[in-house]
mmCIF file of C-alpha atoms and ligand atoms in Angstrom:
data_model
loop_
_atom_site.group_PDB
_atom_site.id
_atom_site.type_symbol
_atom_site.label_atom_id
_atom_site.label_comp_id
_atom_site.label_asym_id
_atom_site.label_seq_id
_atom_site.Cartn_x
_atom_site.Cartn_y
_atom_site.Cartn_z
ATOM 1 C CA UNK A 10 0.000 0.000 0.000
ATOM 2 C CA UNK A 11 1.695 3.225 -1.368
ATOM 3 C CA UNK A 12 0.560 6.079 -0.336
ATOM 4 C CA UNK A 13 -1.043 7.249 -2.421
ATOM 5 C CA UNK A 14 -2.747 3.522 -2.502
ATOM 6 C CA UNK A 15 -3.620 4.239 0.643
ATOM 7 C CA UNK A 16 -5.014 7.443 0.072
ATOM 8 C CA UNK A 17 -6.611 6.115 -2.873
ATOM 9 C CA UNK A 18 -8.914 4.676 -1.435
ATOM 10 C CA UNK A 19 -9.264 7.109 1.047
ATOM 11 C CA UNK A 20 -8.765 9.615 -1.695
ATOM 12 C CA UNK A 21 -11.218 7.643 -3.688
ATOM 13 C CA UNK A 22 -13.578 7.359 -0.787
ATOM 14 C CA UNK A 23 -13.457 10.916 1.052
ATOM 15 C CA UNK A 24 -15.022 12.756 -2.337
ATOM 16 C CA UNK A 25 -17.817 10.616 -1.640
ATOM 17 C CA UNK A 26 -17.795 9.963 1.895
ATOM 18 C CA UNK A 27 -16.043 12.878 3.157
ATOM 19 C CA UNK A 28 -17.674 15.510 1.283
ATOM 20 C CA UNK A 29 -20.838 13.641 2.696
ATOM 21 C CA UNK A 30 -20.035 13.664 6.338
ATOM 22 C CA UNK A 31 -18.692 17.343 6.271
ATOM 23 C CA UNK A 32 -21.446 18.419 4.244
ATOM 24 C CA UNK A 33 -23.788 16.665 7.139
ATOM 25 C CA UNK A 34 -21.602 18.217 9.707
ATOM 26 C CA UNK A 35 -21.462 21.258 8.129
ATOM 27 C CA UNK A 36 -25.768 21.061 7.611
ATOM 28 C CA UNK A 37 -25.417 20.052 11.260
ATOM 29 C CA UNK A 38 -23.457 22.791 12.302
ATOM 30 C CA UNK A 39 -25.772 25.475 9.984
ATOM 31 C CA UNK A 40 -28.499 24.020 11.167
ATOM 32 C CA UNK A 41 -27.205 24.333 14.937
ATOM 33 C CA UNK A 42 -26.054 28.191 13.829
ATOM 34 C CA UNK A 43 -29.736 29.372 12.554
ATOM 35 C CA UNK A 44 -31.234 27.643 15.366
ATOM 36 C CA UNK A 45 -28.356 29.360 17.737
ATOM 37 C CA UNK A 46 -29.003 32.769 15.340
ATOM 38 C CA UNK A 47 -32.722 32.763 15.583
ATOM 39 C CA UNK A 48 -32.748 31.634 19.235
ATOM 40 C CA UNK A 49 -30.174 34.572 19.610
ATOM 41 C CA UNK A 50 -32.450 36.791 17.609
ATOM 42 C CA UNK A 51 -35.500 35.692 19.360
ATOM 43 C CA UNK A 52 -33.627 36.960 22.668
ATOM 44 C CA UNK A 53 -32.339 40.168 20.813
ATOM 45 C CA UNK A 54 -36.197 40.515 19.751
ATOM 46 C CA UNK A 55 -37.423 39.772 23.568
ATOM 47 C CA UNK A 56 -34.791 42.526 24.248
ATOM 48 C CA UNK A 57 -35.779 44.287 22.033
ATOM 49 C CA UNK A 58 -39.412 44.171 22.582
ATOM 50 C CA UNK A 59 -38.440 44.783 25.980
ATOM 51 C CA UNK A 60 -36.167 47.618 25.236
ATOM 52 C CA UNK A 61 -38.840 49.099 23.251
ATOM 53 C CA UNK A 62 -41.191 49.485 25.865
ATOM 54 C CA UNK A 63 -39.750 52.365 28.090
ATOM 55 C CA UNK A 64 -38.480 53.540 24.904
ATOM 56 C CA UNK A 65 -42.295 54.333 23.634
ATOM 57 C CA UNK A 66 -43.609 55.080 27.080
ATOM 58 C CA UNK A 67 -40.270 57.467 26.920
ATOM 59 C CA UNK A 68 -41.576 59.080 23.554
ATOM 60 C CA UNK A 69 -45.234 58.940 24.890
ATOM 61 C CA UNK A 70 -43.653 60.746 28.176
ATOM 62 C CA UNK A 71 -42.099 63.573 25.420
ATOM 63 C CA UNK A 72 -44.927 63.648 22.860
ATOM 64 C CA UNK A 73 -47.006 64.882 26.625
ATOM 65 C CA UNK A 74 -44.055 67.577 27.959
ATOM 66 C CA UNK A 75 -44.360 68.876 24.524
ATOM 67 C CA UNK A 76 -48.446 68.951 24.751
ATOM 68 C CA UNK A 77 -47.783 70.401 28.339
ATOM 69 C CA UNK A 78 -45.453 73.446 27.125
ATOM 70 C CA UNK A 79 -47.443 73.740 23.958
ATOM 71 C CA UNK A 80 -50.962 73.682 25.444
ATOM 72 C CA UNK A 81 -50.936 73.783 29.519
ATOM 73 C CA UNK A 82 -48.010 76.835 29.968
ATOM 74 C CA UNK A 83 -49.668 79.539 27.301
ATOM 75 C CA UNK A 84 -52.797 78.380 28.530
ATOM 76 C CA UNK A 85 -51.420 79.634 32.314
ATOM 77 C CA UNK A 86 -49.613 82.713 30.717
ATOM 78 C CA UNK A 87 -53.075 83.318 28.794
ATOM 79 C CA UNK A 88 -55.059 83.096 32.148
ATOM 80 C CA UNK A 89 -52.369 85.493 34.182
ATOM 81 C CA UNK A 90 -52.611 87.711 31.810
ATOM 82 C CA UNK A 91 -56.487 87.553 32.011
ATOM 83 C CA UNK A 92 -56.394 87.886 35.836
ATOM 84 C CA UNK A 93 -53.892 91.142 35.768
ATOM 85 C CA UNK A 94 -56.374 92.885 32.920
ATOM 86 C CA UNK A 95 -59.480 92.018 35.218
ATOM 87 C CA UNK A 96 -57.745 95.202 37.453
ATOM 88 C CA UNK A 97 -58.361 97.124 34.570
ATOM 89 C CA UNK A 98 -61.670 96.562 33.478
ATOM 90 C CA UNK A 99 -64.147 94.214 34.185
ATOM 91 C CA UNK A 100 -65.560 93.922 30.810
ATOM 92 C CA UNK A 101 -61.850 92.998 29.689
ATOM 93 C CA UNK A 102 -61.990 89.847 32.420
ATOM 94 C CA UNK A 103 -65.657 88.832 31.279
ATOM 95 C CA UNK A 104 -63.771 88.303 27.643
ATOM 96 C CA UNK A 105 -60.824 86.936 29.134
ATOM 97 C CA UNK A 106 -63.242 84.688 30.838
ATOM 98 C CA UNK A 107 -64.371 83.177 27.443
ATOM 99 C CA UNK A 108 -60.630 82.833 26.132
ATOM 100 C CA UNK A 109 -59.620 80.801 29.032
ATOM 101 C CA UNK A 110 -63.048 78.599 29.088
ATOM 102 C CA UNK A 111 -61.771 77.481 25.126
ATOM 103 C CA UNK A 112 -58.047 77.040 26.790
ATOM 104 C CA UNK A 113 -59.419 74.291 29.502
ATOM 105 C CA UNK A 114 -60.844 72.188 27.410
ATOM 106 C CA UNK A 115 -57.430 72.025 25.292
ATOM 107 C CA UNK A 116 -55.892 71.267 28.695
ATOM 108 C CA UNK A 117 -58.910 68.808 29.812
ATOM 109 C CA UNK A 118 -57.691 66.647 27.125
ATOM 110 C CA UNK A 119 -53.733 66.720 27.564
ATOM 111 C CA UNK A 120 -54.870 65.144 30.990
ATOM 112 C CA UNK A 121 -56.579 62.454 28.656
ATOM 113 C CA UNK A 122 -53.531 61.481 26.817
ATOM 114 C CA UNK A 123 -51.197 61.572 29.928
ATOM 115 C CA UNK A 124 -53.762 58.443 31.247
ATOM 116 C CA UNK A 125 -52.820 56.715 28.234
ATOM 117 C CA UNK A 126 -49.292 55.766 29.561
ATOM 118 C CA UNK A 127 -48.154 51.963 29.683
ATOM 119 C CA UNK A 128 -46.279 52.483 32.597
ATOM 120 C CA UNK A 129 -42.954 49.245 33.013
ATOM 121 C CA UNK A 130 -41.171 50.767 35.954
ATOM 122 C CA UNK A 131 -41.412 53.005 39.150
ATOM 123 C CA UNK A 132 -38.988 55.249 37.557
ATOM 124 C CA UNK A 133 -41.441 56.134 34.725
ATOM 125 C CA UNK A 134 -44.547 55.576 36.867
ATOM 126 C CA UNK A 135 -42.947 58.973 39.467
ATOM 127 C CA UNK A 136 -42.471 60.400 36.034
ATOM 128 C CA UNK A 137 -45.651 60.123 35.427
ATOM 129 C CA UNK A 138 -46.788 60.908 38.452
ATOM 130 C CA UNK A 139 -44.880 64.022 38.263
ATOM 131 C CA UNK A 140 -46.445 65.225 34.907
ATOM 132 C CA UNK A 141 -49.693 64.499 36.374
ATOM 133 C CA UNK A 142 -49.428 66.156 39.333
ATOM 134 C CA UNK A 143 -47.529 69.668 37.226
ATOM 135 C CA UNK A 144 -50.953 69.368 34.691
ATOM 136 C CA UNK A 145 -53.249 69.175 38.274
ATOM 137 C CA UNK A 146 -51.307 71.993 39.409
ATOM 138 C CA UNK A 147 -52.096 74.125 36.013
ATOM 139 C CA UNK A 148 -55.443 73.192 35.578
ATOM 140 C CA UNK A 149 -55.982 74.192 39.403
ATOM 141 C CA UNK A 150 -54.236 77.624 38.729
ATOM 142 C CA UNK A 151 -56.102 77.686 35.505
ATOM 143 C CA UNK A 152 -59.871 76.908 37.771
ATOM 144 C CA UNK A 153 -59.134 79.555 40.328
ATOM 145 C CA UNK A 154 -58.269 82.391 37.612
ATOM 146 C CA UNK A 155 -61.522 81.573 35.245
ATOM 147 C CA UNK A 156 -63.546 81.267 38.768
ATOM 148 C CA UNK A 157 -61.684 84.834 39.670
ATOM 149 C CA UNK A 158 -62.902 86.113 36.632
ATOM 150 C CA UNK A 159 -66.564 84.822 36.745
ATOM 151 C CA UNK A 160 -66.846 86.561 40.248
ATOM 152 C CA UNK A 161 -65.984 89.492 38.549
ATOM 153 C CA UNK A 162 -68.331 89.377 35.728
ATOM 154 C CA UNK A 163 -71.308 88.226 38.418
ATOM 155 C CA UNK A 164 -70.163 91.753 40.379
ATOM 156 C CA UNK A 165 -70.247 93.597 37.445
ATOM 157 C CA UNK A 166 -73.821 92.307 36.283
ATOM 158 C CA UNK A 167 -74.540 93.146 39.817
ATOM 159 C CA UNK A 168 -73.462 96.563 39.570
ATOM 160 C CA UNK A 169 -75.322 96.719 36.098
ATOM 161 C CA UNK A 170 -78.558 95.450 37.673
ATOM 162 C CA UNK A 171 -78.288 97.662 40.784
ATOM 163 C CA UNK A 172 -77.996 100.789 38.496
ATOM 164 C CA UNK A 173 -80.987 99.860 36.404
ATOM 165 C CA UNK A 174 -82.726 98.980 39.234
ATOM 166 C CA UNK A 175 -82.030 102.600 40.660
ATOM 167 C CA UNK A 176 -82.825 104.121 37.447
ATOM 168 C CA UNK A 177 -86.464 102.232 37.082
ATOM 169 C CA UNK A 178 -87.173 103.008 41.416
ATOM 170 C CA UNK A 179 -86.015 106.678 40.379
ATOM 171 C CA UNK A 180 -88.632 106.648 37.497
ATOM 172 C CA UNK A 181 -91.166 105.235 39.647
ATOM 173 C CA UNK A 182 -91.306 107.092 42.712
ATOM 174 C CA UNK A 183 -89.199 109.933 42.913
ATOM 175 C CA UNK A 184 -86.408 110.292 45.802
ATOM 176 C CA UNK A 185 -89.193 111.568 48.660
ATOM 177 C CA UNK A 186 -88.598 115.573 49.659
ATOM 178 C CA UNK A 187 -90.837 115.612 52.039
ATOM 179 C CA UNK A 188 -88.418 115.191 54.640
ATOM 180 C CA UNK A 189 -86.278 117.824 53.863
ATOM 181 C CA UNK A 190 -87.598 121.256 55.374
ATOM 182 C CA UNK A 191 -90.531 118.865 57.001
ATOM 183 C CA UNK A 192 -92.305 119.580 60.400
ATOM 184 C CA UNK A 193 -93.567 118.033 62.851
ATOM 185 C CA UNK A 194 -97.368 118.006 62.480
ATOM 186 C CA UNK A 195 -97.789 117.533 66.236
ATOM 187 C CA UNK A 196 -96.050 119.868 68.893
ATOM 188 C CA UNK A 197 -92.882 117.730 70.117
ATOM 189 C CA UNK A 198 -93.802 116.301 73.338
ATOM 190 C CA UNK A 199 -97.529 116.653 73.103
ATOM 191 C CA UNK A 200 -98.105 112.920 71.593
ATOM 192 C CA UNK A 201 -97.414 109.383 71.311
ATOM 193 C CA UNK A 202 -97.728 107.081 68.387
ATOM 194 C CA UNK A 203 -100.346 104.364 68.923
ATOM 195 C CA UNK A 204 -99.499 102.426 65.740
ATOM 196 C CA UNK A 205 -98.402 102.881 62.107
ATOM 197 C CA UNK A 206 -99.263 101.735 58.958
ATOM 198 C CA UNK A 207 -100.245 98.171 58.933
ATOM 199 C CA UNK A 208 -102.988 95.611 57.331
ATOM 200 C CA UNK A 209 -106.018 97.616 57.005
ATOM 201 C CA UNK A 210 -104.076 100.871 58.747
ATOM 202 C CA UNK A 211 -102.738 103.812 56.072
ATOM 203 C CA UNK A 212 -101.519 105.896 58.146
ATOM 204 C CA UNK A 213 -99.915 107.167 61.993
ATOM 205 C CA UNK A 214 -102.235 107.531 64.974
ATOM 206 C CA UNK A 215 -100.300 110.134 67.044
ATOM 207 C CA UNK A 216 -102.325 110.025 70.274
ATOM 208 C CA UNK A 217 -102.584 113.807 71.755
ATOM 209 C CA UNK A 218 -105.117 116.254 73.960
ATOM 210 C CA UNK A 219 -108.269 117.238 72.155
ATOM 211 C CA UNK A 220 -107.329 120.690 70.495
ATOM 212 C CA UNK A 221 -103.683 120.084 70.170
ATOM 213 C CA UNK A 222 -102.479 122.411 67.123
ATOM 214 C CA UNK A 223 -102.329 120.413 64.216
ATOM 215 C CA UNK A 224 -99.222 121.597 61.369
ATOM 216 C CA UNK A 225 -99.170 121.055 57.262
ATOM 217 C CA UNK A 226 -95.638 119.016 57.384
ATOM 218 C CA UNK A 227 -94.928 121.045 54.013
ATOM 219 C CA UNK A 228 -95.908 123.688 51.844
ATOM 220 C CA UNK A 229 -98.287 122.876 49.117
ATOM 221 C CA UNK A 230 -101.994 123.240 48.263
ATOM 222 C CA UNK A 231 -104.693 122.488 50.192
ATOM 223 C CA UNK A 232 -107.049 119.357 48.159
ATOM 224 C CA UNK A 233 -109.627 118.404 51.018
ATOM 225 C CA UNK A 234 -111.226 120.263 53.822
ATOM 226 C CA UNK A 235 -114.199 118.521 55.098
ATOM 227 C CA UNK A 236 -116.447 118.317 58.176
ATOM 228 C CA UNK A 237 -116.941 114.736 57.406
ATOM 229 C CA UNK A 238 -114.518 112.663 55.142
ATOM 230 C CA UNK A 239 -116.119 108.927 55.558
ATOM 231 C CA UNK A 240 -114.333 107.415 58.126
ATOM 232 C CA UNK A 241 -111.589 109.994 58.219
ATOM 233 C CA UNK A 242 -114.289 112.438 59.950
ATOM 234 C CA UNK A 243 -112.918 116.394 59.951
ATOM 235 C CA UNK A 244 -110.236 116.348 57.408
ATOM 236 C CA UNK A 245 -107.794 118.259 55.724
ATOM 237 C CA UNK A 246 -105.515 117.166 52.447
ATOM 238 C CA UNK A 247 -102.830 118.524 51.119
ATOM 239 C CA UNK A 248 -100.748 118.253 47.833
ATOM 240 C CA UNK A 249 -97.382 119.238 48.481
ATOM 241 C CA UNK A 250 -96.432 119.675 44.835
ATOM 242 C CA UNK A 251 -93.199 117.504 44.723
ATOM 243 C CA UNK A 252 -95.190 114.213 44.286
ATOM 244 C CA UNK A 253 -96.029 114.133 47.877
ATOM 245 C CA UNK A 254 -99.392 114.288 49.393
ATOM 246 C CA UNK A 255 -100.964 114.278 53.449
ATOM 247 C CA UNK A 256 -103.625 113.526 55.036
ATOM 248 C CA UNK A 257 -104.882 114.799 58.723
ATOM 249 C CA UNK A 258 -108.000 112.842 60.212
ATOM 250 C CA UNK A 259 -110.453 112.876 63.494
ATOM 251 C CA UNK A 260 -109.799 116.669 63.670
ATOM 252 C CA UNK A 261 -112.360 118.211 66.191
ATOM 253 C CA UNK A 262 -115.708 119.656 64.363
ATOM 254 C CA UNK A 263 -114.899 123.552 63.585
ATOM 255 C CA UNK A 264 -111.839 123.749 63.760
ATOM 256 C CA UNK A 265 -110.167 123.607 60.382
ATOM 257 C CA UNK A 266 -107.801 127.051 59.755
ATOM 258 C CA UNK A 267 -107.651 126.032 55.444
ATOM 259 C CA UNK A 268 -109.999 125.779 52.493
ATOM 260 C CA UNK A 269 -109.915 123.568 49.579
ATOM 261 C CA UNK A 270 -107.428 125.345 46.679
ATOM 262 C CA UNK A 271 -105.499 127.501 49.616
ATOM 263 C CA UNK A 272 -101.740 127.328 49.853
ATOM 264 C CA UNK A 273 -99.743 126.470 52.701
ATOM 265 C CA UNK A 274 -96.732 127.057 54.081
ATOM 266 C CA UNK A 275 -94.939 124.420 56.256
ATOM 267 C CA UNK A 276 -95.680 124.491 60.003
ATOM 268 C CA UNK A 277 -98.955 126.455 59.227
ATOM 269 C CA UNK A 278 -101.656 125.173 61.454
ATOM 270 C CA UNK A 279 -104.734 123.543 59.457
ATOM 271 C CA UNK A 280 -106.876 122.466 62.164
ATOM 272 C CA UNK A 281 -106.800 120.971 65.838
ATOM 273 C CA UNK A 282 -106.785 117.274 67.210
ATOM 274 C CA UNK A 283 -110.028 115.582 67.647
ATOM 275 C CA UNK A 284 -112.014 111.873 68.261
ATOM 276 C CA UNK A 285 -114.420 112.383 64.564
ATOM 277 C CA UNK A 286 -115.157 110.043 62.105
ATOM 278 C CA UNK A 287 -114.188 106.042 62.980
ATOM 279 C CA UNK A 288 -112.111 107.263 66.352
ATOM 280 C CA UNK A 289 -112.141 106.138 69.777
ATOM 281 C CA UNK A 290 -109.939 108.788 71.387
ATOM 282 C CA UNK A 291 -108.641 112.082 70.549
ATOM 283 C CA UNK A 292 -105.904 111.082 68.067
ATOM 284 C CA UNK A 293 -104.559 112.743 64.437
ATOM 285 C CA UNK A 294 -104.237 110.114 61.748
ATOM 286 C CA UNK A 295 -101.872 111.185 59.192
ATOM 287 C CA UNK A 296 -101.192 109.334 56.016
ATOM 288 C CA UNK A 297 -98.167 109.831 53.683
ATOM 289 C CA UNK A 298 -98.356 109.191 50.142
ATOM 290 C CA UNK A 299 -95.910 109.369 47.327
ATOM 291 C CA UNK A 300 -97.281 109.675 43.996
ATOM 292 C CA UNK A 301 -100.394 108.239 45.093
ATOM 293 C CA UNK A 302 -98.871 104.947 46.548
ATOM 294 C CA UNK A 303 -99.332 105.000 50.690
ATOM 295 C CA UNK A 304 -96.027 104.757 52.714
ATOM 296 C CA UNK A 305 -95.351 104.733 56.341
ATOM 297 C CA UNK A 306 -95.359 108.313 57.586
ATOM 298 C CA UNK A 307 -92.671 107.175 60.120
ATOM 299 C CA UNK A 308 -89.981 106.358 57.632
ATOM 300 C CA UNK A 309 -89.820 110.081 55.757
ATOM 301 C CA UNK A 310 -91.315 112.329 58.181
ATOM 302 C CA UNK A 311 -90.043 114.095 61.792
ATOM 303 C CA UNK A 312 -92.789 112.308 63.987
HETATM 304 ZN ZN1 ZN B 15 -105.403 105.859 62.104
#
């Protein structure tokens, strides 16, 4: 066996047998590389996969700063500047109001998204956290400025409505005069009030002496002078001109001092105190009226 006879056969046998087994080996060995590769890329894809994770909660975490400082922070600057122009005019902060109302619902929805988080570790959840508790912070600057601003638009309709209402009570009955340069129509000290108006009562029953002086409160024109005025018995009206009128009841029987149509001058005496008409006791009943409408005598005049 030369050896080359011995390789011959070897030689002869290892293109067909060798070539065999290596290529086996070598299918082996490929076979046990893929399986090693895609076990190694399944791994690289778990790590991946797992990698990828914080990485989108990371991006999730930017895409909501970026909502924050694009929405939340000139939403706050929006409603500061709203609260320092509500010093300057109300009707400013009542818009402003409306601008920031648009703004929180931008904000409302920011919140939304920052829910949305897939939260893999206590590092991203305090993150989170964090960005939660900054928008909470905003939107609770953001409440107290728009409710700021409503309590300013509420006082200014107040103000509005109290103005109007002034105007319309103005219209209606006219600031009363009657107390300025008003008497007393009974001598001070000579009386005291048994009652005032009530239910059923127009007027005040200033109890006094038969024949105590009775005064017009004002100057005006006498309107009524009668000896019997239904239940009002001797009584004398007068019209003070300034939408104010009087009325002086129960006078004693003669002793009226006017005539219908005469003028008056305040403190003038018109008559004396008496128990005529529906009386029980020597009393004057005096009634107050503004522009027809009966008001307590108490509340304008110097009784
Ligand atoms: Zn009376």
């Amino acid at each position: 066996m030369t050896a080359r006879d011995e390789l011959a056969p070897d030689d002869a046998q290892v293109p067909a047998a060798q070539p065999l087994t290596s290529r086996k080996m070598l299918a082996a060995a490929r076979k046990d590389m893929r399986e090693t590769e895609r076990a190694a890329r399944r791994e690289e894809a778990h790590q991946a996969s797992r990698r990828f994770t914080p990485l989108r909660a990371a991006g999730t975490l930017a895409a909501v700063c970026a909502l924050i400082a694009g929405v939340a922070i000139p939403a706050y600057a929006a409603t500061q500047q709203d609260t320092s122009s509500q010093t300057a005019s109300v009707r400013e902060a009542a818009e402003g109001e409306a601008q920031s109302l648009e703004v929180s619902e931008d904000a409302a929805s920011t919140d939304l998204t920052a829910t949305t988080y897939a939260a893999t570790s206590s590092e991203e959840i305090e993150k989170i956290e964090a960005e939660r508790a900054a928008l909470e912070r905003a939107e609770a600057e953001q409440a107290a400025a728009e409710e700021a601003a409503a309590e300013a638009a509420a006082s200014a309709e107040a103000t509005e409505a109290a103005e109007t209402t002034g105007t319309v009570a103005s219209a209606e009955a006219p600031a009363p005069t009657v107390v300025d340069g008003a008497v007393n129509p009974l001598p001070a000290g000579s009386y005291y009030v048994s009652r005032s108006v009530s239910s059923g009562h127009d007027g005040t029953d200033m109890v006094a002496p038969a024949m105590t002086p009775i005064y017009a409160v004002k100057s005006g024109t006498v309107t009524v002078s009668s000896e019997g005025y239904g239940g009002w018995g001797v009584t004398v009206a007068i019209d003070h001109n300034d939408g104010t009128q009087t009325l002086y009841g129960h006078m004693t029987y003669g002793t009226r001092q006017v005539a219908a149509g005469q003028a008056v001058e305040a403190g003038q005496i018109i008559g004396y105190v008496g128990s005529t008409g529906r009386s029980t006791a020597n009393h004057l009943h005096i009634e107050l009226r503004i522009n027809g409408v009966i008001v307590d005598p108490m509340n304008y005049l110097p009784i």
